[in-house]
PDB file of C-alpha atoms in Angstrom:
ATOM      1  CA  UNK A 169     175.132  81.504 130.596  1.00  0.00           C
ATOM      2  CA  UNK A 170     175.830  81.718 134.313  1.00  0.00           C
ATOM      3  CA  UNK A 171     173.856  81.188 137.518  1.00  0.00           C
ATOM      4  CA  UNK A 172     172.291  84.667 137.260  1.00  0.00           C
ATOM      5  CA  UNK A 173     170.724  83.680 133.939  1.00  0.00           C
ATOM      6  CA  UNK A 174     169.393  80.475 135.500  1.00  0.00           C
ATOM      7  CA  UNK A 175     167.749  82.234 138.441  1.00  0.00           C
ATOM      8  CA  UNK A 176     166.553  85.324 136.620  1.00  0.00           C
ATOM      9  CA  UNK A 177     164.328  87.188 139.069  1.00  0.00           C
ATOM     10  CA  UNK A 178     163.905  84.180 141.388  1.00  0.00           C
ATOM     11  CA  UNK A 179     165.755  83.951 144.722  1.00  0.00           C
ATOM     12  CA  UNK A 180     166.524  80.357 143.854  1.00  0.00           C
ATOM     13  CA  UNK A 181     165.555  77.502 141.564  1.00  0.00           C
ATOM     14  CA  UNK A 182     165.188  73.874 142.641  1.00  0.00           C
ATOM     15  CA  UNK A 183     166.325  71.263 140.144  1.00  0.00           C
ATOM     16  CA  UNK A 184     164.987  67.723 140.351  1.00  0.00           C
ATOM     17  CA  UNK A 185     167.149  64.877 139.086  1.00  0.00           C
ATOM     18  CA  UNK A 186     165.884  61.567 137.752  1.00  0.00           C
ATOM     19  CA  UNK A 187     168.905  59.745 139.205  1.00  0.00           C
ATOM     20  CA  UNK A 188     171.690  60.757 141.543  1.00  0.00           C
ATOM     21  CA  UNK A 189     174.520  59.013 139.729  1.00  0.00           C
ATOM     22  CA  UNK A 190     174.853  59.946 136.077  1.00  0.00           C
ATOM     23  CA  UNK A 191     172.420  62.851 135.981  1.00  0.00           C
ATOM     24  CA  UNK A 192     173.695  64.000 139.379  1.00  0.00           C
ATOM     25  CA  UNK A 193     177.247  64.232 138.078  1.00  0.00           C
ATOM     26  CA  UNK A 194     176.026  65.929 134.908  1.00  0.00           C
ATOM     27  CA  UNK A 195     174.121  68.480 136.969  1.00  0.00           C
ATOM     28  CA  UNK A 196     177.147  69.161 139.169  1.00  0.00           C
ATOM     29  CA  UNK A 197     179.408  69.642 136.128  1.00  0.00           C
ATOM     30  CA  UNK A 198     176.835  72.052 134.694  1.00  0.00           C
ATOM     31  CA  UNK A 199     176.461  73.985 137.973  1.00  0.00           C
ATOM     32  CA  UNK A 200     180.222  74.265 138.337  1.00  0.00           C
ATOM     33  CA  UNK A 201     180.516  75.578 134.760  1.00  0.00           C
ATOM     34  CA  UNK A 202     177.871  78.210 135.637  1.00  0.00           C
ATOM     35  CA  UNK A 203     180.183  79.479 138.373  1.00  0.00           C
ATOM     36  CA  UNK A 204     178.367  77.950 141.333  1.00  0.00           C
ATOM     37  CA  UNK A 205     180.018  76.841 144.576  1.00  0.00           C
ATOM     38  CA  UNK A 206     178.572  74.950 147.533  1.00  0.00           C
ATOM     39  CA  UNK A 207     176.912  77.080 150.225  1.00  0.00           C
ATOM     40  CA  UNK A 208     179.915  76.552 152.494  1.00  0.00           C
ATOM     41  CA  UNK A 209     182.172  78.052 149.806  1.00  0.00           C
ATOM     42  CA  UNK A 210     183.734  74.772 148.724  1.00  0.00           C
ATOM     43  CA  UNK A 211     184.344  74.098 145.067  1.00  0.00           C
ATOM     44  CA  UNK A 212     181.970  71.616 143.432  1.00  0.00           C
ATOM     45  CA  UNK A 213     183.517  68.214 142.703  1.00  0.00           C
ATOM     46  CA  UNK A 214     181.196  66.660 140.112  1.00  0.00           C
ATOM     47  CA  UNK A 215     182.810  63.253 140.400  1.00  0.00           C
ATOM     48  CA  UNK A 216     181.824  63.082 144.078  1.00  0.00           C
ATOM     49  CA  UNK A 217     178.196  62.948 142.927  1.00  0.00           C
ATOM     50  CA  UNK A 218     175.206  63.765 145.080  1.00  0.00           C
ATOM     51  CA  UNK A 219     172.983  61.959 147.566  1.00  0.00           C
ATOM     52  CA  UNK A 220     169.970  64.166 146.843  1.00  0.00           C
ATOM     53  CA  UNK A 221     167.349  64.155 144.092  1.00  0.00           C
ATOM     54  CA  UNK A 222     166.785  67.908 144.410  1.00  0.00           C
ATOM     55  CA  UNK A 223     169.434  70.626 144.404  1.00  0.00           C
ATOM     56  CA  UNK A 224     169.015  74.375 144.650  1.00  0.00           C
ATOM     57  CA  UNK A 225     170.875  77.119 142.831  1.00  0.00           C
ATOM     58  CA  UNK A 226     170.550  80.448 144.648  1.00  0.00           C
ATOM     59  CA  UNK A 227     170.722  83.830 142.922  1.00  0.00           C
ATOM     60  CA  UNK A 228     174.133  84.425 144.526  1.00  0.00           C
ATOM     61  CA  UNK A 229     175.580  81.331 142.825  1.00  0.00           C
ATOM     62  CA  UNK A 230     175.544  79.040 145.827  1.00  0.00           C
ATOM     63  CA  UNK A 231     174.432  75.448 145.487  1.00  0.00           C
ATOM     64  CA  UNK A 232     172.600  73.470 148.167  1.00  0.00           C
ATOM     65  CA  UNK A 233     171.066  70.053 148.627  1.00  0.00           C
ATOM     66  CA  UNK A 234     167.307  70.068 149.214  1.00  0.00           C
ATOM     67  CA  UNK A 235     166.133  67.401 151.676  1.00  0.00           C
ATOM     68  CA  UNK A 236     162.886  65.541 151.034  1.00  0.00           C
ATOM     69  CA  UNK A 237     161.237  67.193 154.048  1.00  0.00           C
ATOM     70  CA  UNK A 238     161.826  70.634 152.509  1.00  0.00           C
ATOM     71  CA  UNK A 239     160.327  69.479 149.216  1.00  0.00           C
ATOM     72  CA  UNK A 240     157.120  68.572 151.039  1.00  0.00           C
ATOM     73  CA  UNK A 241     157.000  71.677 153.256  1.00  0.00           C
ATOM     74  CA  UNK A 242     154.344  74.328 152.672  1.00  0.00           C
ATOM     75  CA  UNK A 243     157.003  76.918 153.541  1.00  0.00           C
ATOM     76  CA  UNK A 244     158.700  76.283 150.192  1.00  0.00           C
ATOM     77  CA  UNK A 245     155.584  75.914 148.040  1.00  0.00           C
ATOM     78  CA  UNK A 246     156.384  79.067 146.025  1.00  0.00           C
ATOM     79  CA  UNK A 247     159.922  78.041 145.040  1.00  0.00           C
ATOM     80  CA  UNK A 248     160.421  77.582 141.306  1.00  0.00           C
ATOM     81  CA  UNK A 249     161.022  73.878 140.582  1.00  0.00           C
ATOM     82  CA  UNK A 250     162.146  72.351 137.320  1.00  0.00           C
ATOM     83  CA  UNK A 251     163.300  68.980 136.102  1.00  0.00           C
ATOM     84  CA  UNK A 252     166.971  69.273 135.194  1.00  0.00           C
ATOM     85  CA  UNK A 253     166.556  67.152 132.045  1.00  0.00           C
ATOM     86  CA  UNK A 254     163.750  69.430 130.789  1.00  0.00           C
ATOM     87  CA  UNK A 255     165.688  72.595 131.603  1.00  0.00           C
ATOM     88  CA  UNK A 256     168.779  71.411 129.728  1.00  0.00           C
ATOM     89  CA  UNK A 257     166.635  70.477 126.698  1.00  0.00           C
ATOM     90  CA  UNK A 258     165.191  73.993 126.461  1.00  0.00           C
ATOM     91  CA  UNK A 259     168.536  75.640 127.233  1.00  0.00           C
ATOM     92  CA  UNK A 260     170.229  74.369 124.085  1.00  0.00           C
TER      93      UNK A 260
END
């Protein structure tokens, strides 16, 4: 599996984390293994963790943080959103 399989026909998929520490690092390890990089081109360092509860994987393999204001914005209402823990359960 790689990021193209994750996104399918979607432009991007937003993943919600239950906690930023352990699950955040797990998500980042998973995204890195999929071949993702940060939007600025930097390699993902899973041990650095994340300060966001929602992260986005784009169809081109770039990863981005999703701020709370974007999560609440009507502009992004159509974006596919999944809980990371649920997605990993069904992915196995």
